[in-house]
C-alpha cells in the first residue's frame, strides 16, 4: 500500500513537473518589474553571537548597497548571545552609520532569546511596514530578488511569496551537489507541488510576507525548524503561499562534508513532530 501511494504521488509529481516545463517554455513566470514598486519594505536578519556576527554584517551591507527597490528599506538585524560579546558594539555601530537615502538599519538585541524563532518574533514586534522579507545571516539575495518577490505578491494577492536558494561559489564537491539539488527543488519540484496542491510553503530564507499575517501567527520558539512549523499552521488556515523561483538568494557553501547531515535529519524529525502535533489539535494562529 505504501509503495503504491508513493508511486502514484511520484507519477503525479512527474506530470506536474512536465506541465510546468511546458508552461515555462511558452511563457516566462518571472514577474514584470518594469514598474518599480515604492511600497516600504522591512528586512529581518536573525543573528547568533559569536558565530554569525561577521557574515551578518556583510549581509546587511549587501542588502543596503545592492538589493534593488524603489521605496524605503529598513533592515532589522536582531541577535541573541549567551553572554556579552565584543561584537555587540560593532553591530550597534551599524545603526549609526550613514546609509543611502531611503535605507536604514536597526540593530536589536533579543533579550532572553535562545533561538532563531525568538529573534524573529522580537523583530516582528518592531516592524511597521506592510511587507517583510526574511534572510538568514549568511544569505546574499540577488539584486532583483526583492523586486521580483514584491511584484509577484502584489500581482497574486498571496500572503507570502517564497524565492529560491543557491550556493554561492561552491568549492567542494558536496557543495556542487547541494547546489544542483537546490536548483531542481526550487525550479522543478516546488513549482510542480504548487500545481498539484495549489499552494507553496515557507522555506526559511528569502520569502516576502504580509507583515500582518506573519505577526499574527508568529514563530514557535521551542521548534528549532521555523520553516516547518509556521507554514503548517498558516496553510491549514487557508492562507496562500506561492513560489517565485526567479527571485534568487545565495547561501554560504557548507563548511564541511558532514554538516548537511544533522541539519537534514533535524528537518525530517521536525516534519514528523509537526505532523503529529497538528493532526490531533485544532490549528491556531497563536503558537502553543
Coordinates of C-alpha atoms in Angstrom, one line a residue:
X1 CA 0.0 0.0 0.0
X2 CA 2.8 2.4 0.9
X3 CA 4.7 1.6 -2.3
X4 CA 1.5 2.1 -4.4
X5 CA 0.8 5.5 -2.8
X6 CA 4.4 6.6 -3.3
X7 CA 4.3 5.5 -6.9
X8 CA 1.1 7.4 -7.5
X9 CA 2.5 10.6 -5.9
X10 CA 5.7 10.3 -7.9
X11 CA 3.7 10.0 -11.1
X12 CA 1.6 13.0 -10.3
X13 CA 4.8 15.0 -9.5
X14 CA 6.3 13.9 -12.8
X15 CA 3.2 15.0 -14.7
X16 CA 3.0 18.3 -12.8
X17 CA 6.8 18.9 -13.5
X18 CA 6.3 18.2 -17.2
X19 CA 3.4 20.7 -17.2
X20 CA 5.4 23.4 -15.5
X21 CA 8.3 22.9 -18.0
X22 CA 5.9 23.2 -20.9
X23 CA 4.3 26.4 -19.4
X24 CA 7.8 27.9 -18.8
X25 CA 8.8 27.0 -22.4
X26 CA 6.0 29.2 -23.8
X27 CA 5.8 32.0 -21.3
X28 CA 8.0 33.3 -18.5
X29 CA 6.8 33.1 -14.9
X30 CA 9.2 35.9 -14.0
X31 CA 7.3 38.9 -12.6
X32 CA 7.2 42.1 -14.6
X33 CA 9.3 44.6 -12.7
X34 CA 9.3 47.3 -15.3
X35 CA 7.0 49.3 -12.9
X36 CA 9.1 49.6 -9.7
X37 CA 7.1 49.5 -6.5
X38 CA 7.7 52.1 -3.9
X39 CA 6.0 50.3 -1.0
X40 CA 8.2 50.4 2.1
X41 CA 9.6 47.0 2.9
X42 CA 11.3 45.7 6.1
X43 CA 14.0 43.1 6.1
X44 CA 14.7 40.9 9.1
X45 CA 18.0 39.1 9.6
X46 CA 18.4 36.9 12.7
X47 CA 21.9 36.5 14.1
X48 CA 23.6 34.4 16.8
X49 CA 26.7 35.6 18.5
X50 CA 29.5 34.8 18.4
X51 CA 29.3 32.7 15.2
X52 CA 27.2 34.9 12.9
X53 CA 28.3 38.5 13.5
X54 CA 30.8 38.8 10.6
X55 CA 28.6 37.2 8.0
X56 CA 25.5 39.1 9.3
X57 CA 27.3 42.5 9.0
X58 CA 28.3 41.7 5.4
X59 CA 24.7 40.6 4.6
X60 CA 23.4 44.0 5.9
X61 CA 25.9 45.9 3.7
X62 CA 25.0 43.7 0.7
X63 CA 21.2 44.3 1.1
X64 CA 21.6 48.0 1.7
X65 CA 24.0 48.6 -1.1
X66 CA 23.0 46.1 -3.8
X67 CA 19.4 44.9 -3.5
X68 CA 17.1 47.0 -5.7
X69 CA 13.8 48.5 -4.5
X70 CA 12.1 51.8 -5.4
X71 CA 10.9 52.6 -1.9
X72 CA 12.3 52.7 1.6
X73 CA 14.0 49.6 3.0
X74 CA 14.6 49.1 6.8
X75 CA 16.9 46.3 7.8
X76 CA 16.4 44.8 11.3
X77 CA 19.4 42.9 12.5
X78 CA 18.2 41.0 15.5
X79 CA 20.7 39.0 17.5
X80 CA 21.0 36.9 20.7
X81 CA 24.0 35.9 22.6
X82 CA 24.6 33.6 25.6
X83 CA 27.0 36.1 27.2
X84 CA 28.2 39.6 26.5
X85 CA 30.4 39.7 23.4
X86 CA 32.7 42.4 21.9
X87 CA 30.9 42.1 18.6
X88 CA 27.8 43.7 20.0
X89 CA 29.4 47.1 20.0
X90 CA 30.4 46.7 16.3
X91 CA 26.9 45.6 15.4
X92 CA 25.4 48.6 17.2
X93 CA 27.5 50.9 15.0
X94 CA 25.5 49.7 12.0
X95 CA 22.5 51.7 13.3
X96 CA 24.6 54.9 13.4
X97 CA 26.2 54.5 10.0
X98 CA 25.2 56.9 7.2
X99 CA 23.3 54.8 4.7
X100 CA 22.0 55.8 1.3
X101 CA 18.7 57.8 1.3
X102 CA 15.7 55.7 2.0
X103 CA 17.8 52.9 3.5
X104 CA 18.2 52.3 7.3
X105 CA 19.4 49.7 9.8
X106 CA 18.2 48.9 13.2
X107 CA 20.2 46.6 15.4
X108 CA 18.1 44.8 18.1
X109 CA 19.2 42.6 20.9
X110 CA 16.6 39.9 21.6
X111 CA 16.8 39.8 25.4
X112 CA 16.3 36.3 26.8
X113 CA 16.3 34.7 23.4
X114 CA 17.8 31.3 22.9
X115 CA 16.6 30.6 19.3
X116 CA 16.2 32.0 15.8
X117 CA 12.4 31.9 16.2
X118 CA 12.5 34.1 19.3
X119 CA 14.8 36.6 17.4
X120 CA 12.3 36.8 14.6
X121 CA 9.4 37.4 17.0
X122 CA 11.3 40.2 18.6
X123 CA 11.9 41.9 15.3
X124 CA 8.3 41.4 14.2
X125 CA 7.1 43.4 17.2
X126 CA 9.0 46.4 15.7
X127 CA 8.2 46.1 12.0
X128 CA 5.7 48.7 10.8
X129 CA 5.8 48.2 7.0
X130 CA 3.2 46.2 5.1
X131 CA 5.7 43.6 3.8
X132 CA 8.7 42.0 5.5
X133 CA 11.4 39.9 3.9
X134 CA 13.4 37.3 5.9
X135 CA 17.0 36.3 5.2
X136 CA 19.4 34.0 7.1
X137 CA 22.6 35.7 8.3
X138 CA 24.7 34.1 5.5
X139 CA 22.4 34.9 2.6
X140 CA 23.1 37.3 -0.3
X141 CA 19.9 38.0 -2.3
X142 CA 20.4 38.8 -6.0
X143 CA 19.9 42.5 -6.9
X144 CA 16.4 42.0 -8.4
X145 CA 15.3 39.4 -5.8
X146 CA 13.3 41.6 -3.6
X147 CA 11.7 43.5 -6.5
X148 CA 10.6 40.2 -8.1
X149 CA 9.0 39.0 -4.8
X150 CA 7.2 42.2 -4.3
X151 CA 5.9 42.3 -7.9
X152 CA 4.6 38.8 -7.6
X153 CA 3.0 39.1 -4.2
X154 CA 1.2 42.3 -5.3
X155 CA 0.1 40.7 -8.6
X156 CA -1.2 37.4 -7.0
X157 CA -2.6 38.7 -3.7
X158 CA -0.8 35.9 -1.9
X159 CA 0.1 36.2 1.8
X160 CA 3.7 35.1 1.2
X161 CA 6.0 34.7 -1.8
X162 CA 8.9 32.3 -1.4
X163 CA 12.0 32.7 -3.5
X164 CA 14.8 30.2 -4.4
X165 CA 18.2 29.5 -2.9
X166 CA 21.5 28.5 -4.4
X167 CA 25.1 28.0 -3.1
X168 CA 27.4 31.0 -3.7
X169 CA 30.8 29.9 -5.2
X170 CA 30.6 26.2 -4.4
X171 CA 34.1 24.9 -3.9
X172 CA 33.6 21.4 -2.6
X173 CA 32.1 18.5 -4.4
X174 CA 29.3 18.3 -1.8
X175 CA 28.5 22.0 -2.3
X176 CA 28.0 21.4 -6.0
X177 CA 25.7 18.5 -5.2
X178 CA 23.7 20.7 -2.8
X179 CA 23.6 23.5 -5.4
X180 CA 22.2 21.1 -8.0
X181 CA 19.7 19.8 -5.6
X182 CA 18.6 23.3 -4.7
X183 CA 18.1 24.1 -8.4
X184 CA 16.0 21.0 -9.1
X185 CA 14.0 21.6 -5.9
X186 CA 13.2 25.2 -6.4
X187 CA 12.7 25.3 -10.2
X188 CA 11.0 21.9 -10.8
X189 CA 9.8 20.1 -7.6
X190 CA 8.3 23.1 -5.8
X191 CA 6.5 24.5 -8.8
X192 CA 5.2 21.1 -9.6
X193 CA 3.9 20.8 -6.0
X194 CA 2.3 24.2 -6.4
X195 CA 0.5 22.9 -9.5
X196 CA -0.8 19.8 -7.6
X197 CA -1.6 21.4 -4.2
X198 CA -2.4 25.0 -5.3
X199 CA 0.0 26.4 -2.8
X200 CA 3.6 26.5 -1.8
X201 CA 5.2 26.9 1.7
X202 CA 7.7 29.0 3.6
X203 CA 11.3 27.8 3.1
X204 CA 13.1 29.6 5.9
X205 CA 15.0 32.3 4.0
X206 CA 14.3 34.6 1.0
X207 CA 10.5 34.9 1.4
X208 CA 8.4 38.1 1.4
X209 CA 5.5 38.0 3.9
X210 CA 2.5 40.1 4.6
X211 CA 3.5 41.5 7.9
X212 CA 0.1 41.3 9.5
X213 CA -0.2 37.6 8.7
X214 CA 3.3 36.7 9.8
X215 CA 2.9 38.7 13.1
X216 CA -0.5 37.1 13.8
X217 CA 0.9 33.6 13.6
X218 CA 4.5 34.2 14.9
X219 CA 7.2 31.7 15.3
X220 CA 7.0 28.9 17.9
X221 CA 10.3 29.3 19.8
X222 CA 10.5 25.6 21.1
X223 CA 10.6 24.4 17.5
X224 CA 14.1 24.7 16.0
X225 CA 12.8 24.5 12.5
X226 CA 10.6 27.5 12.0
X227 CA 10.4 26.8 8.3
X228 CA 8.5 23.6 9.1
X229 CA 6.1 24.5 11.9
X230 CA 5.0 28.0 10.8
X231 CA 3.8 27.2 7.3
X232 CA 1.8 24.2 8.5
X233 CA -0.3 26.5 10.7
X234 CA -0.6 29.2 8.0
X235 CA -1.6 26.8 5.2
X236 CA -4.1 24.9 7.4
X237 CA -5.9 28.2 8.0
X238 CA -6.3 28.7 4.2
X239 CA -3.6 31.4 3.6
X240 CA -1.8 31.4 0.3
X241 CA 2.0 30.9 0.0
X242 CA 3.3 30.8 -3.6
X243 CA 6.7 30.3 -5.2
X244 CA 8.8 32.7 -7.2
X245 CA 11.9 30.8 -8.3
X246 CA 13.5 33.6 -10.3
X247 CA 13.9 35.5 -7.0
X248 CA 17.2 34.0 -6.0
X249 CA 19.3 34.3 -2.9
X250 CA 22.8 32.8 -2.4
X251 CA 23.7 30.9 0.7
X252 CA 27.2 30.2 2.0
X253 CA 28.8 27.0 0.9
X254 CA 28.7 24.1 3.5
X255 CA 31.7 24.4 5.8
X256 CA 32.3 20.7 6.0
X257 CA 31.2 17.4 4.4
X258 CA 29.2 16.2 7.4
X259 CA 27.4 19.5 8.2
X260 CA 24.3 19.0 6.0
X261 CA 23.6 15.6 7.5
X262 CA 22.4 16.6 11.1
X263 CA 20.6 19.6 9.5
X264 CA 18.5 17.5 7.2
X265 CA 17.9 14.9 10.0
X266 CA 16.6 17.8 12.1
X267 CA 14.3 18.9 9.3
X268 CA 13.0 15.3 8.9
X269 CA 12.3 14.8 12.6
X270 CA 10.6 18.2 12.9
X271 CA 8.3 17.4 10.0
X272 CA 7.2 14.3 11.8
X273 CA 6.7 16.2 15.1
X274 CA 4.7 18.9 13.4
X275 CA 2.5 16.4 11.6
X276 CA 1.7 14.6 14.8
X277 CA 1.1 17.8 16.7
X278 CA -1.3 19.4 14.1
X279 CA -3.0 16.1 13.3
X280 CA -4.5 15.9 16.8
X281 CA -5.2 19.6 17.5
X282 CA -7.1 22.5 16.1
X283 CA -4.9 24.9 14.2
X284 CA -4.5 28.3 16.0
X285 CA -2.7 31.5 14.9
X286 CA -1.1 31.8 18.2
X287 CA 1.8 29.3 18.9
X288 CA 1.1 27.0 21.8

